[in-house]
CSV table of C-alpha atoms in Angstrom, one decimal:
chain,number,residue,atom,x,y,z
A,1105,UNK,CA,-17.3,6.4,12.1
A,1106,UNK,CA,-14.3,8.2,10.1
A,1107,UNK,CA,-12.0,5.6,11.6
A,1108,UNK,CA,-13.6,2.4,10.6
A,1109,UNK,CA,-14.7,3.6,7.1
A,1110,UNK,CA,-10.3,4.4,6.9
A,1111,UNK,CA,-10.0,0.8,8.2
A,1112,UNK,CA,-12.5,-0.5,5.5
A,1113,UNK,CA,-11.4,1.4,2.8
A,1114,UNK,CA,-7.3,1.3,3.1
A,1115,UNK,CA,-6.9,-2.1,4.6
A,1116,UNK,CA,-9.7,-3.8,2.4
A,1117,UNK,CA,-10.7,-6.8,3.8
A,1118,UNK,CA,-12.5,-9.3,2.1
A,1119,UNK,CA,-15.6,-10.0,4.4
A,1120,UNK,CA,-15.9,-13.8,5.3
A,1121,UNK,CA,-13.7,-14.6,1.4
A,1122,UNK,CA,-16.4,-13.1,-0.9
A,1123,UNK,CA,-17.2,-9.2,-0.1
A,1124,UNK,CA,-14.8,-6.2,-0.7
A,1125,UNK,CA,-15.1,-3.6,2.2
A,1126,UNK,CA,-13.6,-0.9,0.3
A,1127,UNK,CA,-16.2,-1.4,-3.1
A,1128,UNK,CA,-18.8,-1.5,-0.1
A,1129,UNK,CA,-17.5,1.4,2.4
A,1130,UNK,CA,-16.9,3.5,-0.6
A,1131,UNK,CA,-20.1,2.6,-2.5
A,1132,UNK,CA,-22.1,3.6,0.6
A,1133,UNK,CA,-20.4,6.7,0.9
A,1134,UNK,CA,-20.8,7.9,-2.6
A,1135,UNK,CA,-24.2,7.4,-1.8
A,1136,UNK,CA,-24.8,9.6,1.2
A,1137,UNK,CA,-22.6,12.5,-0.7
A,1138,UNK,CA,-24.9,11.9,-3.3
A,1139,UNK,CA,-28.1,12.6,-0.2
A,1140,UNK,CA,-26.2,15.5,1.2
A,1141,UNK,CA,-25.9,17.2,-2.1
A,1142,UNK,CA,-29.7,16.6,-2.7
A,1143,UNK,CA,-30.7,17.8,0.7
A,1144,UNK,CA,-28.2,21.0,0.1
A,1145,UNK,CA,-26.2,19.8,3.2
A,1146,UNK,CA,-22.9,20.5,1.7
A,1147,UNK,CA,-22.0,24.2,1.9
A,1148,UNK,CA,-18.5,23.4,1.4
A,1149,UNK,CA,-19.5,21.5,-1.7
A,1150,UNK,CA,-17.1,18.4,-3.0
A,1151,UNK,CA,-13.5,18.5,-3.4
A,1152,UNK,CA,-12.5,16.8,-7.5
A,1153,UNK,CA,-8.7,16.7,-7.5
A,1154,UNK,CA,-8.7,17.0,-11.3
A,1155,UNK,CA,-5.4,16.9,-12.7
A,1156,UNK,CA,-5.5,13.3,-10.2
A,1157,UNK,CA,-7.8,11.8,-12.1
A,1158,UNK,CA,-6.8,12.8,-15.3
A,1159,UNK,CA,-3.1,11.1,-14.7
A,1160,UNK,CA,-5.1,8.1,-13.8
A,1161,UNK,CA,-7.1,8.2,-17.3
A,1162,UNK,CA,-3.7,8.8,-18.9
A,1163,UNK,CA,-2.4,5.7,-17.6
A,1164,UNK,CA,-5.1,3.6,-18.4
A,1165,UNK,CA,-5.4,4.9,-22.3
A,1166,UNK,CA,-1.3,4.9,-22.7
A,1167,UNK,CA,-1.4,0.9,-20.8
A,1168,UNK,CA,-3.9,-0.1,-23.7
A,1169,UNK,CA,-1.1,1.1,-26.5
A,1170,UNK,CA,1.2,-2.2,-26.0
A,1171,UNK,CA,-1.6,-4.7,-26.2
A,1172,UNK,CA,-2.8,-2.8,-29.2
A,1173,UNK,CA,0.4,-2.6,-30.9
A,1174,UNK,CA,1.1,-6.6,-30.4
A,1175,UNK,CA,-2.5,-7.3,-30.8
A,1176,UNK,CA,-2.4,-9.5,-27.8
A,1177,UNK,CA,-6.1,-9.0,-26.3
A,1178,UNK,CA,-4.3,-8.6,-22.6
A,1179,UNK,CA,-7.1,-6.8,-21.0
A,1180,UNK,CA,-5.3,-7.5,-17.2
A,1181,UNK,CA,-3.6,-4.4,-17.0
A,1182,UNK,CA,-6.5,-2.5,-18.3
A,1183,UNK,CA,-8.9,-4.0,-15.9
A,1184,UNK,CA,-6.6,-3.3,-13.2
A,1185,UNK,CA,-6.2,0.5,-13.8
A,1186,UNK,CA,-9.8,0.6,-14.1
A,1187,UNK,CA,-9.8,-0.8,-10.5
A,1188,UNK,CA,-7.6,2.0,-9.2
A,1189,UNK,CA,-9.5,4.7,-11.1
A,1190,UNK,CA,-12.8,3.3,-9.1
A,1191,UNK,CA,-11.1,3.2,-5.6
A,1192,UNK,CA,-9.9,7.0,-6.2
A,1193,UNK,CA,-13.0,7.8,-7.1
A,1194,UNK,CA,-14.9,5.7,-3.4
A,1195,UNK,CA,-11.2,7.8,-1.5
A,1196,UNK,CA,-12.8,11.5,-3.1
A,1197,UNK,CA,-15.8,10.4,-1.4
A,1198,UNK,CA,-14.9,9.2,2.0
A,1199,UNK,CA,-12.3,12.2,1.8
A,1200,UNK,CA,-15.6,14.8,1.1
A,1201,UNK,CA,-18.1,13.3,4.0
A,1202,UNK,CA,-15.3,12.6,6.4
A,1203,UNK,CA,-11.9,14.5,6.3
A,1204,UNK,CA,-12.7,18.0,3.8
A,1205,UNK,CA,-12.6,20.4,6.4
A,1206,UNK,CA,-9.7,21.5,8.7
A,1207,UNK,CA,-9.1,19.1,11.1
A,1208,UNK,CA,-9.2,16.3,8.4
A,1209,UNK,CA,-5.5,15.9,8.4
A,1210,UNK,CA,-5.3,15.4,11.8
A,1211,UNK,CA,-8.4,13.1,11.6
A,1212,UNK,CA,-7.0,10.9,9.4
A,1213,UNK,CA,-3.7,10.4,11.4
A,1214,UNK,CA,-5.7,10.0,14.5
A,1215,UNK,CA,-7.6,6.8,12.4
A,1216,UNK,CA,-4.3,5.8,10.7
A,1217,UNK,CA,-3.2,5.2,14.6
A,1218,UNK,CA,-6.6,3.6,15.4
A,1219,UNK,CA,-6.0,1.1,12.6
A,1220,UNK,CA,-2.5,0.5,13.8
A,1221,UNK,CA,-3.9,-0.8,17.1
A,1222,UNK,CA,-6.3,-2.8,15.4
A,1223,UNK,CA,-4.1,-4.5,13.5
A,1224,UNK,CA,-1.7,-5.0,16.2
A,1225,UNK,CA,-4.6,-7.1,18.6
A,1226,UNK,CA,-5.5,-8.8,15.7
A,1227,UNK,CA,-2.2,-10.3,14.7
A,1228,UNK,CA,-0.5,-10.9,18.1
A,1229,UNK,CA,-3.7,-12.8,19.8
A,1230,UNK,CA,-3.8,-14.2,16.5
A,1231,UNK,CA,-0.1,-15.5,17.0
A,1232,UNK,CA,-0.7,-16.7,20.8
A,1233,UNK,CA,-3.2,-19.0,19.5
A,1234,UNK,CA,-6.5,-17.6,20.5
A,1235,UNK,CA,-8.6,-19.2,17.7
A,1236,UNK,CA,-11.3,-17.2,17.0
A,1237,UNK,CA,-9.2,-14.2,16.2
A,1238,UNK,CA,-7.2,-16.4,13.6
A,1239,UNK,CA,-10.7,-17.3,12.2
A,1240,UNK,CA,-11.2,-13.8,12.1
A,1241,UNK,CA,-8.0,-12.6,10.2
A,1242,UNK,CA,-8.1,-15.5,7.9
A,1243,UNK,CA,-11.5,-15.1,7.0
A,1244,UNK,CA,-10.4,-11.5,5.7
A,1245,UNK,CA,-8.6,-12.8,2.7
A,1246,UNK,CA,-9.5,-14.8,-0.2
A,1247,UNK,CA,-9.2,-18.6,0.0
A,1248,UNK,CA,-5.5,-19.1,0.4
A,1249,UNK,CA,-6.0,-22.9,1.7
A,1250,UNK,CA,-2.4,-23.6,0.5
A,1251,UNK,CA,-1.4,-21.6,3.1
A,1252,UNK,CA,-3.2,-23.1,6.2
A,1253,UNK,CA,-1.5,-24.9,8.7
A,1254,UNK,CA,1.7,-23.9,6.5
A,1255,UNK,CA,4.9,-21.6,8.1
A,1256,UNK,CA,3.6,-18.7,6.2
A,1257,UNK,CA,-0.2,-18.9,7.5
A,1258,UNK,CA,1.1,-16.0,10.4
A,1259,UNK,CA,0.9,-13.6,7.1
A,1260,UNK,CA,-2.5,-13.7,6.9
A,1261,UNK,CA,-2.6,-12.6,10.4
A,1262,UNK,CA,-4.3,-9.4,9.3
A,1263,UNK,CA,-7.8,-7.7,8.6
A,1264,UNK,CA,-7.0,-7.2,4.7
A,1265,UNK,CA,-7.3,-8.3,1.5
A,1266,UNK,CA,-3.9,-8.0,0.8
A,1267,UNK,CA,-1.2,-10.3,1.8
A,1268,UNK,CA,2.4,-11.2,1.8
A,1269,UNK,CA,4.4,-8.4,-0.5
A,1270,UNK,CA,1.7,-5.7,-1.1
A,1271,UNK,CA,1.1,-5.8,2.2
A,1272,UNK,CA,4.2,-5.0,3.2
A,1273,UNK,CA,4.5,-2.4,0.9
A,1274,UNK,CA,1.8,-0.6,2.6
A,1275,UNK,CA,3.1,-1.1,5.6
A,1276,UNK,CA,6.6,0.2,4.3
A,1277,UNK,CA,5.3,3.3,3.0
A,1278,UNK,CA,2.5,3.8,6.3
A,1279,UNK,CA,5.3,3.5,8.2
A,1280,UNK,CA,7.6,6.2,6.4
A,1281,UNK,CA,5.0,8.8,5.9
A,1282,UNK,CA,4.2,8.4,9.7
A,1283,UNK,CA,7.8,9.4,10.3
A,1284,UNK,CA,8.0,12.2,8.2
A,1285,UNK,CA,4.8,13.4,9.5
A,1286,UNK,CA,6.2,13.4,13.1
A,1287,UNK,CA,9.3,15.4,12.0
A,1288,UNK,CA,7.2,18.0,10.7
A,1289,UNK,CA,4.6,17.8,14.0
A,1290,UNK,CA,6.4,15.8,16.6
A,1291,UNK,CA,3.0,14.7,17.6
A,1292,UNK,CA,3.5,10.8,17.4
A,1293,UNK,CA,4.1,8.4,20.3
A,1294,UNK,CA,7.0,5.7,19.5
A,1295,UNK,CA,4.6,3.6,20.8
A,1296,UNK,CA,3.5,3.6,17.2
A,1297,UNK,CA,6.4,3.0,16.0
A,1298,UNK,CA,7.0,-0.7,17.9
A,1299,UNK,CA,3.6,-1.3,17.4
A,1300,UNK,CA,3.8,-0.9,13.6
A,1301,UNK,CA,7.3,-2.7,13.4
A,1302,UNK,CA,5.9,-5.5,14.5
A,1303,UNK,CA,2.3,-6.4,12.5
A,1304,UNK,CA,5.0,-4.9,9.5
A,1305,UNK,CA,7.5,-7.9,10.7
A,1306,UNK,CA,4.2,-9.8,10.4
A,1307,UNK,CA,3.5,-8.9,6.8
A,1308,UNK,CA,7.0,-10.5,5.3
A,1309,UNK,CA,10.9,-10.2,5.5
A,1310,UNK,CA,11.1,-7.6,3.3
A,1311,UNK,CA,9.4,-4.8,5.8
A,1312,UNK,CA,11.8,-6.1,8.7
A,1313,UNK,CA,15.0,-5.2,5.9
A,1314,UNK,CA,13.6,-1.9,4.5
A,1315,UNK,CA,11.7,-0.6,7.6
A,1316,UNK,CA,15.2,0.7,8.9
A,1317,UNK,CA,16.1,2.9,5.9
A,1318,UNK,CA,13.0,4.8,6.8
A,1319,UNK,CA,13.6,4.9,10.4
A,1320,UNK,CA,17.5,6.1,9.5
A,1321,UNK,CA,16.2,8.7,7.5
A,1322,UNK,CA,13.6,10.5,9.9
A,1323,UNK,CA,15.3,9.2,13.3
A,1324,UNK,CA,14.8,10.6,16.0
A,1325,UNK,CA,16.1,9.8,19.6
A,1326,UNK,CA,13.0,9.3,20.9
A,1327,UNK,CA,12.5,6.8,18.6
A,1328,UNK,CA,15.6,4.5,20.2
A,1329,UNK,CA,13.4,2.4,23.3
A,1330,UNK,CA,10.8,1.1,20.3
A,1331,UNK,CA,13.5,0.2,18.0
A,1332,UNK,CA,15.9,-1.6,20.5
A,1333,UNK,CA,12.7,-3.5,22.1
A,1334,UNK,CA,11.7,-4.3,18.6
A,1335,UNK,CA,15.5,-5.4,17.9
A,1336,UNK,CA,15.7,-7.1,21.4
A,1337,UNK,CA,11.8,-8.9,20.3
A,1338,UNK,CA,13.7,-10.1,17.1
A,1339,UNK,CA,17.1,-11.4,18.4
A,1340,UNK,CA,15.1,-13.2,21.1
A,1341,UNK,CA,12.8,-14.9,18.8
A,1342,UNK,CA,16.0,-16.0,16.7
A,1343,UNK,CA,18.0,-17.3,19.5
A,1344,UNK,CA,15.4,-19.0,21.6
A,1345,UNK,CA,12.1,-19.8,18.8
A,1346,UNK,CA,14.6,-20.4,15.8
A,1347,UNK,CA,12.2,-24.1,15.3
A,1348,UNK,CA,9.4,-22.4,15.4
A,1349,UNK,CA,8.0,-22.6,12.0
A,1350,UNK,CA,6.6,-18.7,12.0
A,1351,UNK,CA,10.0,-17.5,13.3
A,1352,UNK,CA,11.8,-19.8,11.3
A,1353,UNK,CA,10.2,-18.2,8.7
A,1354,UNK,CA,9.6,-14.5,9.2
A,1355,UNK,CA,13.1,-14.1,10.8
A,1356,UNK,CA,14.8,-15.9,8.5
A,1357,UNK,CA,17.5,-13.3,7.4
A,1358,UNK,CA,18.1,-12.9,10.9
A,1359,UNK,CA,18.6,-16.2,12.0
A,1360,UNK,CA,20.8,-16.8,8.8
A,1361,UNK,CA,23.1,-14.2,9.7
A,1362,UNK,CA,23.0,-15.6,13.5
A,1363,UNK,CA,24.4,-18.4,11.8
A,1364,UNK,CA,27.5,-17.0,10.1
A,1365,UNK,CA,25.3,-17.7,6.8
A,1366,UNK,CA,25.0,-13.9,5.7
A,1367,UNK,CA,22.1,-11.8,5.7
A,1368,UNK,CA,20.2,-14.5,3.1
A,1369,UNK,CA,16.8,-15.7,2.4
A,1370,UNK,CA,15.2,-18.7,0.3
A,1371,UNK,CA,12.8,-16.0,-1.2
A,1372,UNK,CA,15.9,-13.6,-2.4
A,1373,UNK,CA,18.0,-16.4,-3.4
A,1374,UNK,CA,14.9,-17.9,-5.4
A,1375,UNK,CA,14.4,-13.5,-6.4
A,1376,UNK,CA,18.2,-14.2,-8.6
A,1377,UNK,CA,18.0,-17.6,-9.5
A,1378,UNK,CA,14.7,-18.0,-10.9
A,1379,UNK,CA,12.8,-14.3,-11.6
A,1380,UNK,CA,15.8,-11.9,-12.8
A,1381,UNK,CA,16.9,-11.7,-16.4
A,1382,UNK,CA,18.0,-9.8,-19.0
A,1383,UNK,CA,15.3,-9.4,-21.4
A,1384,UNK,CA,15.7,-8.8,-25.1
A,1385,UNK,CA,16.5,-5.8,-26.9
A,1386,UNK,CA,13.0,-5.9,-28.8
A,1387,UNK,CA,11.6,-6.6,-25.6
A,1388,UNK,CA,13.2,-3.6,-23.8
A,1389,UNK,CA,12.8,-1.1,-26.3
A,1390,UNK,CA,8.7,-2.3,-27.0
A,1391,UNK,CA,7.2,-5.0,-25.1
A,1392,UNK,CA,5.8,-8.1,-25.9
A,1393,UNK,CA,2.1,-6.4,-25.4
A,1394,UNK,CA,1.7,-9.5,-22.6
A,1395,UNK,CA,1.2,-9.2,-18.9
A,1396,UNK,CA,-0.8,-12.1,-18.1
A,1397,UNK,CA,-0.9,-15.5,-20.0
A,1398,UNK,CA,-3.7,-17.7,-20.4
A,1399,UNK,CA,-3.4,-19.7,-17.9
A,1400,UNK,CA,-3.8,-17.1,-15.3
A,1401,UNK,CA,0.5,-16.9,-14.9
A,1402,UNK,CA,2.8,-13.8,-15.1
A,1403,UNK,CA,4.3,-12.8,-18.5
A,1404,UNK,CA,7.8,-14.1,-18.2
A,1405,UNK,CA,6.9,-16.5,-14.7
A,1406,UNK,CA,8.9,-13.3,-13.0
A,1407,UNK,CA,7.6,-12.1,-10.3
A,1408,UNK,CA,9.8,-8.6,-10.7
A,1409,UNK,CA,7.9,-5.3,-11.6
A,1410,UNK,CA,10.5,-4.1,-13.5
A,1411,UNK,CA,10.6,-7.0,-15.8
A,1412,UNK,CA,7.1,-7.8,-16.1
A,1413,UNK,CA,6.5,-4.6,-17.4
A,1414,UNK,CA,9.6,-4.5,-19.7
A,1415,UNK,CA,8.0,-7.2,-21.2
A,1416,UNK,CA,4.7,-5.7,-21.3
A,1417,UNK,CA,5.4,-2.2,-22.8
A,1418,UNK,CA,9.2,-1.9,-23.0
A,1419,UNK,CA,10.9,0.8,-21.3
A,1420,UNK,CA,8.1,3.6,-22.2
A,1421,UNK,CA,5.5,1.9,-20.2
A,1422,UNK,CA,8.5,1.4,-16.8
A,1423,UNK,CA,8.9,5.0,-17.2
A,1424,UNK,CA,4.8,5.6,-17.2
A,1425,UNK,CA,4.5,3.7,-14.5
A,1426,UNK,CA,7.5,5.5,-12.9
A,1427,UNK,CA,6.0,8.8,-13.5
A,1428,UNK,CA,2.3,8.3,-12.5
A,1429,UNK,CA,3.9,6.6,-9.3
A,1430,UNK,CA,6.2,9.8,-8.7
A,1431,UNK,CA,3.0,12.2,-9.7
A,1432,UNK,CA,1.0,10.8,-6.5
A,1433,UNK,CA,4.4,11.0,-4.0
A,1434,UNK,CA,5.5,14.5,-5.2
A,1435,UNK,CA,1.6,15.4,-4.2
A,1436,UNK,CA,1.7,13.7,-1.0
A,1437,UNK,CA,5.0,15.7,-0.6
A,1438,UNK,CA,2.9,19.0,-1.7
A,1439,UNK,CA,0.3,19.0,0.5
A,1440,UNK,CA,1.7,17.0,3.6
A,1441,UNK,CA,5.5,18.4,3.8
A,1442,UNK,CA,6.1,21.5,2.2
A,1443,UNK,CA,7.1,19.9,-1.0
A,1444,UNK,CA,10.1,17.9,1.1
A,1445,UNK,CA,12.5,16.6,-1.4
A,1446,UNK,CA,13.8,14.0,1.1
A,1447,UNK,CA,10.3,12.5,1.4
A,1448,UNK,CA,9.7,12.3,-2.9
A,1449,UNK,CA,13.0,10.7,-3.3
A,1450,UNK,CA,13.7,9.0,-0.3
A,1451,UNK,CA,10.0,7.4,-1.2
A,1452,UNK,CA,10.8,7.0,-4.5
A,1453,UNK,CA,14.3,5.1,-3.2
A,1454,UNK,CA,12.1,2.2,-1.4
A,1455,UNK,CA,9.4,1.7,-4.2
A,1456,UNK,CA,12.0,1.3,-6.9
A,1457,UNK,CA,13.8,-1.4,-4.1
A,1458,UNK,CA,10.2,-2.9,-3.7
A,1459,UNK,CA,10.0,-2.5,-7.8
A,1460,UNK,CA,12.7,-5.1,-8.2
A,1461,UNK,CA,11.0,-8.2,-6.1
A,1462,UNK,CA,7.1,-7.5,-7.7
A,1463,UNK,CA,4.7,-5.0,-9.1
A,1464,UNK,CA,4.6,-1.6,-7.5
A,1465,UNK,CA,4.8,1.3,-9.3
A,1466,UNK,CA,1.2,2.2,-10.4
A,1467,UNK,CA,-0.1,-1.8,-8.7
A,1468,UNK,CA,-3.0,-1.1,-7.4
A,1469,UNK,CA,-2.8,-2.8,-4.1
A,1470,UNK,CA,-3.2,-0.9,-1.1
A,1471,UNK,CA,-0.3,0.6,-1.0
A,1472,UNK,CA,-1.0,2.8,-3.9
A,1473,UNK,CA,-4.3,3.4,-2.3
A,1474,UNK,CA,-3.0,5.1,0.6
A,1475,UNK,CA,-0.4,6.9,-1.5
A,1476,UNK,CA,-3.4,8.3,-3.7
A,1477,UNK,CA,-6.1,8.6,-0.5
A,1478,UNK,CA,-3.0,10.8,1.2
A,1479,UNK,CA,-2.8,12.9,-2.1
A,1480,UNK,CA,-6.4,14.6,-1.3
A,1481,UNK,CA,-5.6,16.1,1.5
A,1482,UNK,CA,-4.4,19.6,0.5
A,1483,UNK,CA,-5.1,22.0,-2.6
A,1484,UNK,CA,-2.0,21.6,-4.5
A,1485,UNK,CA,-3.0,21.1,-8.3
A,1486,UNK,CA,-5.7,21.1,-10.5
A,1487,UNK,CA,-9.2,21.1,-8.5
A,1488,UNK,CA,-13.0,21.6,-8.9
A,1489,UNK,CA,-15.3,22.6,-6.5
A,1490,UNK,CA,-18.9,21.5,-7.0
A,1491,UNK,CA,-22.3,22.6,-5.6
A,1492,UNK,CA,-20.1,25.1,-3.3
A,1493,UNK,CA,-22.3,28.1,-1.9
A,1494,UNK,CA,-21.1,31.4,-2.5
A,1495,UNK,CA,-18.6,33.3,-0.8
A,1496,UNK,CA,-17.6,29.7,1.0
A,1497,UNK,CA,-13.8,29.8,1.3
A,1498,UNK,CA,-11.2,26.7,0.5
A,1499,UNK,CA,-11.2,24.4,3.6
């Protein structure tokens, strides 16, 4: 049950375009905390990381200072705090009914793998053409009709909600916790590994780039058979499926360099031609208060975190977003790894890169989900314990 409420919950999918698993896993599991406190079924009681949720309300009450300043009536970046501050709330309950106890860590990883699988069947019997299975992936995401029948429709070859970048994200930073969980445990299979490389390589170009900084950080020998299949997978594809729209596509970098043409691509090239700038002083030090126009566009038509929110709040809002982003990764650090330095920074290395192409410090797509889901599990910081019996010790 544990492993398909985490599938629910971190992947999100939308259930045939118009119902959110996660508002529904975690809705139905606030309610049956809510039955096991009234029945007096929780000795343990329930676990409220504090100090998380008070750098969550921080965020959202510093966010709302460049919109009042400019007097703009930009509610977007309100709203979508208030959305993470609701999904932390559904992970503290599906962390209390499922994982508070002392096998949850190893729980969760066991379900992290299960989902791993999952996604894996889903997306390569998607990709071979069965055709219920791509009914079933595509009918996980919102109506993306532009993107049916194109080269890109293989990136909605998943069971989420998210697509294209934030989904690699998550898959970036799933992939380099896994690792430095098996350096501290040595309990994971490189079997995971390929498996993850390649519904990652499914996601967009820029897992298949940054995926190998993480694996160069926590390698491991063991790890060499997934990675050359994985590399051998890749350099067949590009030599022998190079028409192939979805190869054409996902391997484009690849494929480029193949060609003596550098490692390029159309959406980095369009990244510096088209979405990098140099914004104005005014607008570095304080913002234009804007972060989504009117007609639904981004402030500035860049699609690069950094600048869009430069232009939202100046650099005191980056550097918010910065901290509340390195809060939840020096936690995860905490309670996973011993406070490992070379996970916080290494971490913080890959979301700045990730910063630079669109939204990811403090975004909430899943991605930050997982990071803040992964942050419960230890008692580092700030906590309450509710409607605990007495003499019931810390699980």
């Amino acid at each position: 049950m544990s492993a398909l409420a985490n599938l629910f919950y971190l992947y999100d999918p939308w259930l045939f375009h118009f119902f959110r698993m996660a508002f529904f896993v975690g809705g139905i599991t606030l309610v049956y905390l809510a039955y096991q406190v009234l029945k007096k079924q929780r000795s343990q009681g329930i676990f409220i990381p504090l100090d998380s949720l008070i750098a969550i309300i921080t965020l959202i009450a510093l966010s709302a200072i460049p919109m009042w300043l400019h007097q703009t009536k930009d509610y977007s970046v309100l709203l979508q705090y208030s959305k993470t501050l609701i999904l932390f709330i559904f992970a503290i309950g599906i962390y209390n009914v499922f994982y508070f106890n002392k096998q949850g860590k190893g729980l969760l990883i066991r379900d992290l793998k299960i989902g791993i699988i999952i996604q894996w069947i889903v997306g390569i019997t998607a990709l071979i053409g069965i055709e219920f299975m791509v009914e079933l992936a595509i009918s996980s995401h919102i109506l993306l009709p532009r993107f049916y029948g194109s080269e890109q429709e293989y990136r909605l070859y998943n069971l989420t909600s998210s697509a294209f970048f934030q989904l690699s994200a998550f898959y970036l930073f799933l992939l380099h916790f896994l690792l430095a969980y098996n350096k501290v445990q040595n309990k994971l299979s490189a079997v995971y590994l390929f498996l993850i490389l390649c519904i990652g390589l499914i996601s967009g170009r820029t897992f298949l780039l940054l995926s190998m900084v993480s694996i160069a950080i926590y390698f491991k020998w063991k790890y060499l058979p997934a990675v050359l299949l994985f590399g051998l997978l890749c350099l067949g594809l590009a030599f022998y499926c190079p028409e192939n729209p979805y190869v054409a596509h996902a391997l484009e970098p690849l494929i480029n360099l193949l060609n003596h043409q550098g490692l390029t691509s159309s959406s980095t090239d369009t990244l510096m031609k088209r979405h990098l700038f140099i914004p104005e002083l005014n607008q570095f030090l304080w913002g234009d208060g804007q972060y989504v126009m009117p007609d639904g566009k981004y402030y500035g038509l860049t699609d690069s975190g950094f600048l869009r929110q430069l232009l939202y709040g100046g650099i005191g809002y980056l550097a918010i977003c910065f901290l509340f982003t390195a809060y939840f990764v020096r936690k995860v650090a905490l309670n996973w790894f011993n406070g490992s330095w070379l996970f916080s920074l290494s971490t913080l290395l890959i979301f700045s890169v990730l910063n630079i192409k669109a939204d990811t410090y403090a975004f909430p797509g899943i991605m930050l989900v997982l990071l803040m889901f992964l942050s419960l599990f230890g008692q580092q910081g700030k906590n309450l314990f509710l409607f605990r019996k007495e003499g019931k010790q810390n699980v």
